[in-house]
mmCIF file of C-alpha atoms in Angstrom:
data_model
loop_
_atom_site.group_PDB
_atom_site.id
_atom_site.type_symbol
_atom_site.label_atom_id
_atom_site.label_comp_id
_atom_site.label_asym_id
_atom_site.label_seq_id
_atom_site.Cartn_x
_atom_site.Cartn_y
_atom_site.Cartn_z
ATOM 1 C CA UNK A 1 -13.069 -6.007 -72.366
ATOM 2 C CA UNK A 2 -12.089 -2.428 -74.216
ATOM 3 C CA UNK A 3 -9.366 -3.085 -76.581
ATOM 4 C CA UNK A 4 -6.974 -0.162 -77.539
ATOM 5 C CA UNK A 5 -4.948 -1.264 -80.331
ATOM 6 C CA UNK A 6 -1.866 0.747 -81.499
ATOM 7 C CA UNK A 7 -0.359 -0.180 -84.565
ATOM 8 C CA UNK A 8 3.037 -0.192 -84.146
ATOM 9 C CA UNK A 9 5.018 -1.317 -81.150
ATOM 10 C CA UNK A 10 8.376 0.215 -82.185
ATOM 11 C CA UNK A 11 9.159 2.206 -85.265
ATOM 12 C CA UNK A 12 12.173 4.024 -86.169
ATOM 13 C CA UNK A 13 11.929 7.045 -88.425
ATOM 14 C CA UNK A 14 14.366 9.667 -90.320
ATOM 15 C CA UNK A 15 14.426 13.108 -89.600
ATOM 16 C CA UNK A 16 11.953 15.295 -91.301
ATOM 17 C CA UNK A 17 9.558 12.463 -92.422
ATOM 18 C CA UNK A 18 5.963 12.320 -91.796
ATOM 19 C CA UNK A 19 4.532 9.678 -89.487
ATOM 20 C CA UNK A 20 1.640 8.533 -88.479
ATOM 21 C CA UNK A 21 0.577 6.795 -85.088
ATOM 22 C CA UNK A 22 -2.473 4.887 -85.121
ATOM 23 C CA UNK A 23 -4.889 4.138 -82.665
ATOM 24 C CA UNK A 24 -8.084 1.976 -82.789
ATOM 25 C CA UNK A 25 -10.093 1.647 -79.670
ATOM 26 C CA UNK A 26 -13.405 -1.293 -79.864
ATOM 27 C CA UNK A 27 -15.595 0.119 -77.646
ATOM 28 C CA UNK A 28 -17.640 3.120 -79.080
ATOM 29 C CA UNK A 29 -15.770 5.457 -76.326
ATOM 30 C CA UNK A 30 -16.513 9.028 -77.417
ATOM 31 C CA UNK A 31 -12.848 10.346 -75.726
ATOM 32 C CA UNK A 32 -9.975 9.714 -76.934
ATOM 33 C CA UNK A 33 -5.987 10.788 -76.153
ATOM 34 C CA UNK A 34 -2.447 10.875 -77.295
ATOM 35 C CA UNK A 35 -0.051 10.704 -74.304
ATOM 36 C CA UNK A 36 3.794 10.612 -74.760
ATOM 37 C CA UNK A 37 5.328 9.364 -71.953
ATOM 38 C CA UNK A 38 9.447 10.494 -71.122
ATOM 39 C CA UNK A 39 11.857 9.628 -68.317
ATOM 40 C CA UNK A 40 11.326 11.754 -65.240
ATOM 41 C CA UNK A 41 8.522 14.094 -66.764
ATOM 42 C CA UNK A 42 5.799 11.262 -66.785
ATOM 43 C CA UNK A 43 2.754 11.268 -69.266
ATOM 44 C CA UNK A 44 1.916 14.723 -71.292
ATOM 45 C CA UNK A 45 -1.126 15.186 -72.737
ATOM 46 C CA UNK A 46 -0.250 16.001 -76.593
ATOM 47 C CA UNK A 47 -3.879 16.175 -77.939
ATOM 48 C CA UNK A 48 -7.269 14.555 -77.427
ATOM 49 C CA UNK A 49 -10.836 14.388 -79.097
ATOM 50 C CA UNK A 50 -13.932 14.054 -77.788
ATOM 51 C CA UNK A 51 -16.231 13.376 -80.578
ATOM 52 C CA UNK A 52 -15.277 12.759 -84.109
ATOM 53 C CA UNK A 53 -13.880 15.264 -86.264
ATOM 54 C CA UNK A 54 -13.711 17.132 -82.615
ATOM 55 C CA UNK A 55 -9.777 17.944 -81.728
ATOM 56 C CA UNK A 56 -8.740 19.701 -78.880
ATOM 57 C CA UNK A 57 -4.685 20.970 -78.067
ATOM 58 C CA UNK A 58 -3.440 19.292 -74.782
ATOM 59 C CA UNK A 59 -0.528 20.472 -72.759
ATOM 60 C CA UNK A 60 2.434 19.687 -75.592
ATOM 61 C CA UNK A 61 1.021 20.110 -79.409
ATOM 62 C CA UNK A 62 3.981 21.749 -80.903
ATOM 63 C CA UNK A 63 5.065 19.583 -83.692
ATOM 64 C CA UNK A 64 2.075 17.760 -83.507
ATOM 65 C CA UNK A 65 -1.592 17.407 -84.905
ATOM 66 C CA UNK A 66 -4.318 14.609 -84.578
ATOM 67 C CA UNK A 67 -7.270 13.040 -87.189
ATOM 68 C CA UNK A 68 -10.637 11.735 -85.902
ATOM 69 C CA UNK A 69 -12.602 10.833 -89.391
ATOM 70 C CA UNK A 70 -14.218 7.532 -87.255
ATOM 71 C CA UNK A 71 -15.063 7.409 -83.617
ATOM 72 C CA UNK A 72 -13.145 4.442 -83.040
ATOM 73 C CA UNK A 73 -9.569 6.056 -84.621
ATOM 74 C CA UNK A 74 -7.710 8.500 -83.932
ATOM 75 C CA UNK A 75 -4.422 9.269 -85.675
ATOM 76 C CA UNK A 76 -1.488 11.318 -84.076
ATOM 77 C CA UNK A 77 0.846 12.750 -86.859
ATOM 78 C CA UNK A 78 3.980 14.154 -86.658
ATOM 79 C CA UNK A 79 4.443 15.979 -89.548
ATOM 80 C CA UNK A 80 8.194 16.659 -89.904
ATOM 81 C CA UNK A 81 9.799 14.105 -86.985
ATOM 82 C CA UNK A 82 12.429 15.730 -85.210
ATOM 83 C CA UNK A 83 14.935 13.952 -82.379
ATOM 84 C CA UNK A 84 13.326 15.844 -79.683
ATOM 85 C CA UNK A 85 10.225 13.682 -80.346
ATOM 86 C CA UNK A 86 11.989 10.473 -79.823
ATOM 87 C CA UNK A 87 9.433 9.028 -76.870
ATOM 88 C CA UNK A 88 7.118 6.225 -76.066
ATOM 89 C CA UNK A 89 3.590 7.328 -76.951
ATOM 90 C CA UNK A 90 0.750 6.172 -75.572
ATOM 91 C CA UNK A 91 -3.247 6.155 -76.589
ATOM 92 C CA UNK A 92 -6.508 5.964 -74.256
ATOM 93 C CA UNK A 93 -9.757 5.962 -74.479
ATOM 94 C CA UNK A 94 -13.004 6.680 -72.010
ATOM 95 C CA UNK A 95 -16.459 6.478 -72.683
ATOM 96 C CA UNK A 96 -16.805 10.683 -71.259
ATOM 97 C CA UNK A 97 -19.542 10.256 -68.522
ATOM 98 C CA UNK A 98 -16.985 11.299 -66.157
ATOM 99 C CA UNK A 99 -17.485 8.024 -63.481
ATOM 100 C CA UNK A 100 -15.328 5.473 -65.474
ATOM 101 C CA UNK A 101 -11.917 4.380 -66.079
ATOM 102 C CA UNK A 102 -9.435 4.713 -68.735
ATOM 103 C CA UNK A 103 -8.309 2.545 -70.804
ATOM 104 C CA UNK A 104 -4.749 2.486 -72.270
ATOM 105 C CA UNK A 105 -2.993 0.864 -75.612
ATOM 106 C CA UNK A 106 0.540 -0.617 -74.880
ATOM 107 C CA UNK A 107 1.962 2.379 -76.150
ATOM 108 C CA UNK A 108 4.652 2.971 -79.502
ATOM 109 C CA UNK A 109 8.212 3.372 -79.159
ATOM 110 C CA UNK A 110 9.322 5.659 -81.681
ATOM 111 C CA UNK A 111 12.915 6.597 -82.466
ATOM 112 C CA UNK A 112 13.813 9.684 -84.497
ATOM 113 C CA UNK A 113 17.281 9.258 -86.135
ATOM 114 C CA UNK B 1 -3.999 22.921 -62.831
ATOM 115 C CA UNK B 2 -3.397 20.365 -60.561
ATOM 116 C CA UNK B 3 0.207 18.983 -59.628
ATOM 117 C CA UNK B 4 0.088 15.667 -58.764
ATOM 118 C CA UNK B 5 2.773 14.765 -56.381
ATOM 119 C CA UNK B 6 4.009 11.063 -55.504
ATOM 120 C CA UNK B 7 6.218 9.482 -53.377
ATOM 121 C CA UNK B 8 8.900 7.373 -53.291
ATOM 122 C CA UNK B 9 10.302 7.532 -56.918
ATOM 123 C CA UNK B 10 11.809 4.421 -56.347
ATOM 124 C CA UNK B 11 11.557 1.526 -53.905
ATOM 125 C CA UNK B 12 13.054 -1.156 -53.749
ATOM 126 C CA UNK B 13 11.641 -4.042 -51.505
ATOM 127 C CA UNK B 14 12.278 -7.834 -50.481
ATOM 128 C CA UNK B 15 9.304 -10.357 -51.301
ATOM 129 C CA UNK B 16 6.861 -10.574 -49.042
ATOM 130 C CA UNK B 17 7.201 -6.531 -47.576
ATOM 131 C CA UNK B 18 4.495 -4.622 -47.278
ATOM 132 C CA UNK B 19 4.442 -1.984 -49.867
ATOM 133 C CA UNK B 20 2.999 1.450 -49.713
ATOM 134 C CA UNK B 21 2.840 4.653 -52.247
ATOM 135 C CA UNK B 22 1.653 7.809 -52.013
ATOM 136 C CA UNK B 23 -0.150 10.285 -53.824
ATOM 137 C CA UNK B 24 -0.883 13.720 -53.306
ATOM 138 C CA UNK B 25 -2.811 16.397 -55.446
ATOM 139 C CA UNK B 26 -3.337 20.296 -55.336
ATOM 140 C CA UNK B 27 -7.052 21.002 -56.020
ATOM 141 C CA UNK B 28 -10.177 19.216 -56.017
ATOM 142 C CA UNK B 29 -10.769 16.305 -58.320
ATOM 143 C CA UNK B 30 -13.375 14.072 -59.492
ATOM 144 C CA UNK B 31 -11.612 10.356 -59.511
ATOM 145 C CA UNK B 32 -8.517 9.676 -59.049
ATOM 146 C CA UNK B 33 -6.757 6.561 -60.289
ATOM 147 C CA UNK B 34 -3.776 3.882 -59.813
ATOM 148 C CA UNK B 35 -2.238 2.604 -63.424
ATOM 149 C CA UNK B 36 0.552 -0.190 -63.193
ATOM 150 C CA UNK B 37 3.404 0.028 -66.405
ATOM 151 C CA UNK B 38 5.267 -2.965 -66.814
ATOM 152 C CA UNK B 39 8.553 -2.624 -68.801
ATOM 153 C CA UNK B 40 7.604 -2.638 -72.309
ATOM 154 C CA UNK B 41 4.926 0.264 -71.450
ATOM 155 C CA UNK B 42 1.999 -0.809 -71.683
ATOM 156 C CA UNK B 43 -0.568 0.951 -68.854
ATOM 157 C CA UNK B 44 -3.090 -1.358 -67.095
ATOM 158 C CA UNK B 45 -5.643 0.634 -65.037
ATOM 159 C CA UNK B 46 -5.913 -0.841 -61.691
ATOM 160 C CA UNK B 47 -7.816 1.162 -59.712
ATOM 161 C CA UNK B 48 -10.727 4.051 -60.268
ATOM 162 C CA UNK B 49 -11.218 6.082 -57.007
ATOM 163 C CA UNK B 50 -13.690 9.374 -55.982
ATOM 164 C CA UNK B 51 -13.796 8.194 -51.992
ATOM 165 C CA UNK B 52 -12.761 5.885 -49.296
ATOM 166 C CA UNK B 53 -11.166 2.786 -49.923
ATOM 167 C CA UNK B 54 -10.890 -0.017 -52.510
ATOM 168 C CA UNK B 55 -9.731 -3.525 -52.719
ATOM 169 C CA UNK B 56 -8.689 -6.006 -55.723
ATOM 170 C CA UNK B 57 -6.524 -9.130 -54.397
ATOM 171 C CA UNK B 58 -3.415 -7.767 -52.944
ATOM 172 C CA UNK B 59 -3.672 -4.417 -53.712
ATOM 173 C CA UNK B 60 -5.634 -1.895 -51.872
ATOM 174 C CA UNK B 61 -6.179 2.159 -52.802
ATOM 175 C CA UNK B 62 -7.468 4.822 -50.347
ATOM 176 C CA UNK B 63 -8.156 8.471 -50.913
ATOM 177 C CA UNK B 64 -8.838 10.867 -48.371
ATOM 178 C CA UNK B 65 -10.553 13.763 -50.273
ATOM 179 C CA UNK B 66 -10.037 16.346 -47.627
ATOM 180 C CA UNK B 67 -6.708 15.772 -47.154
ATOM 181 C CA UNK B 68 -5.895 15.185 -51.179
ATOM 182 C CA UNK B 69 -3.876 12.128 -50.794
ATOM 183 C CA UNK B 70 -4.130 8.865 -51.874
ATOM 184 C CA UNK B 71 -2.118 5.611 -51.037
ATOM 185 C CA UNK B 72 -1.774 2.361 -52.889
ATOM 186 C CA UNK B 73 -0.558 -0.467 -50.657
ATOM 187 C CA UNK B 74 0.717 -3.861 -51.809
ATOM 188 C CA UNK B 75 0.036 -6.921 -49.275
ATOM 189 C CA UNK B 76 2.433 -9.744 -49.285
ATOM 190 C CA UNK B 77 4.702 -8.287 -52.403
ATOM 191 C CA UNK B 78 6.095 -10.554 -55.094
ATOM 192 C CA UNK B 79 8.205 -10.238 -57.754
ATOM 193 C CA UNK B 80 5.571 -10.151 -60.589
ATOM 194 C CA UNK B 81 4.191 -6.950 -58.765
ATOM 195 C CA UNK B 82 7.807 -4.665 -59.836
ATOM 196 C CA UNK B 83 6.388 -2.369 -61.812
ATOM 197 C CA UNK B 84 6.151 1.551 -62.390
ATOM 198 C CA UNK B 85 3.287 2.941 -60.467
ATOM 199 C CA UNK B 86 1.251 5.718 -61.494
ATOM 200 C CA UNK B 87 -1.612 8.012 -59.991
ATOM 201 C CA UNK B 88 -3.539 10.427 -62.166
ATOM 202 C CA UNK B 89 -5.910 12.866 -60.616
ATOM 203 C CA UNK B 90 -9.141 13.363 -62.583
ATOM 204 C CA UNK B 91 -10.346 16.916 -63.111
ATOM 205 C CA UNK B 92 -14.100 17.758 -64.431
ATOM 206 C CA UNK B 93 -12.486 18.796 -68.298
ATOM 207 C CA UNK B 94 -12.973 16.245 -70.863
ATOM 208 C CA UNK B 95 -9.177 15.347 -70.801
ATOM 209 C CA UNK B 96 -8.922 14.926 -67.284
ATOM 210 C CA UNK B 97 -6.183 13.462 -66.226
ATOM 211 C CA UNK B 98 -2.593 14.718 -64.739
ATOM 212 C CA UNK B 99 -0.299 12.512 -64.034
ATOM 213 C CA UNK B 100 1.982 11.855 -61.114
ATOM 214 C CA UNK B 101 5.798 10.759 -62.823
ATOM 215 C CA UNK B 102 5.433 7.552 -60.807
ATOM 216 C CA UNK B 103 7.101 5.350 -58.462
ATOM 217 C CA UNK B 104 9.383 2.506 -59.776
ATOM 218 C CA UNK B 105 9.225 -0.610 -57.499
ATOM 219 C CA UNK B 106 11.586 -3.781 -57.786
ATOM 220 C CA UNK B 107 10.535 -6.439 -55.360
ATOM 221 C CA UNK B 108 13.819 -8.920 -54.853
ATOM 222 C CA UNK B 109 12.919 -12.452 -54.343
#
């Protein structure tokens, strides 16, 4: 079976600090995707890659930016946290024929205080 | 951009009901898929669809491309299946997916 691994399950972080959400996926899926996921809006597409060193700006990248230097990792940063990005986020992967499923991590809680 | 629409938001059943959500979508897709979130958050993809209808234990997904809507039905609910529900409708750009805010279900022994 894919395995997305995210490296932190909860993490609580100051204001204005720089953090880093990793994502590992085993599979050698070329796609990639950071999701955050917040009551009543459902899951926003922050960034996603589809080849390494490839980035592309989904539907929410303010405050955001992304790292693909290996095809199986892909690194969200935030690179000053603010409350406002206080959220569960989640990471998939697909293999980018177009015909096959997704496959999601079990997501990071993060906290901004 | 598609707006993915479902239905209820919440629902809350006794065991045993029969259980059924809907999905509907604005333009054209290529797949369209079911995801279960337990509490915790972690996403399990359940179900991959582009046509007709699809089975895996109790749980059965239809799509009706013409109409853009899509159901998931639950046979013989239990407990274990209260979850939050979620479709996503698959476009042809290499993201993909938008996502319907999804349907919370509590099944009451």
């Amino acid at each position: 079976d894919v395995k997305v691994t995210q490296s932190s399950r909860y993490l609580v972080k100051r204001t204005g600090e720089k953090v880093f959400l990793e994502c590992v996926q085993d599979m050698d899926h070329e796609n990639m995707f950071w999701y955050r996921q917040d009551p009543g809006l459902g899951l926003r597409l922050i960034y996603f890659s589809y080849d390494v060193k490839m980035k592309e700006k989904g539907d929410i990248p303010e405050g955001y930016s992304v790292s693909r230097e290996k095809k199986e990792r892909f690194s969200l940063i935030l690179e000053s946290a603010s409350t406002n990005q206080t959220s569960m986020y989640l990471c998939a992967s697909t293999l980018g024929t177009g015909v096959e499923g997704y496959t999601f991590g079990s997501g990071t809680r993060l906290t901004v205080v | 951009k598609n707006e993915v629409e479902q239905s209820p938001q919440n629902l809350t059943a006794q065991e045993g009901e029969f259980i059924t959500i809907n999905c509907s979508y604005s333009v054209g897709i290529s797949a369209l898929h079911w995801l279960q979130q337990h509490p915790g958050g972690g996403i399990v993809s359940l179900f991959m669809l582009s046509s007709g209808k699809k089975k895996h234990g109790r749980l059965i997904a239809t799509i009706n491309i013409q109409e853009k809507h899509s159901s998931l039905h639950i046979t013989a609910s239990h407990p274990r299946d209260s979850a939050v529900y979620i479709c996503a409708a698959r476009g042809g750009g290499a993201d993909g997916l938008t996502f319907g805010k999804g349907t919370h279900l509590i099944i009451q022994p």
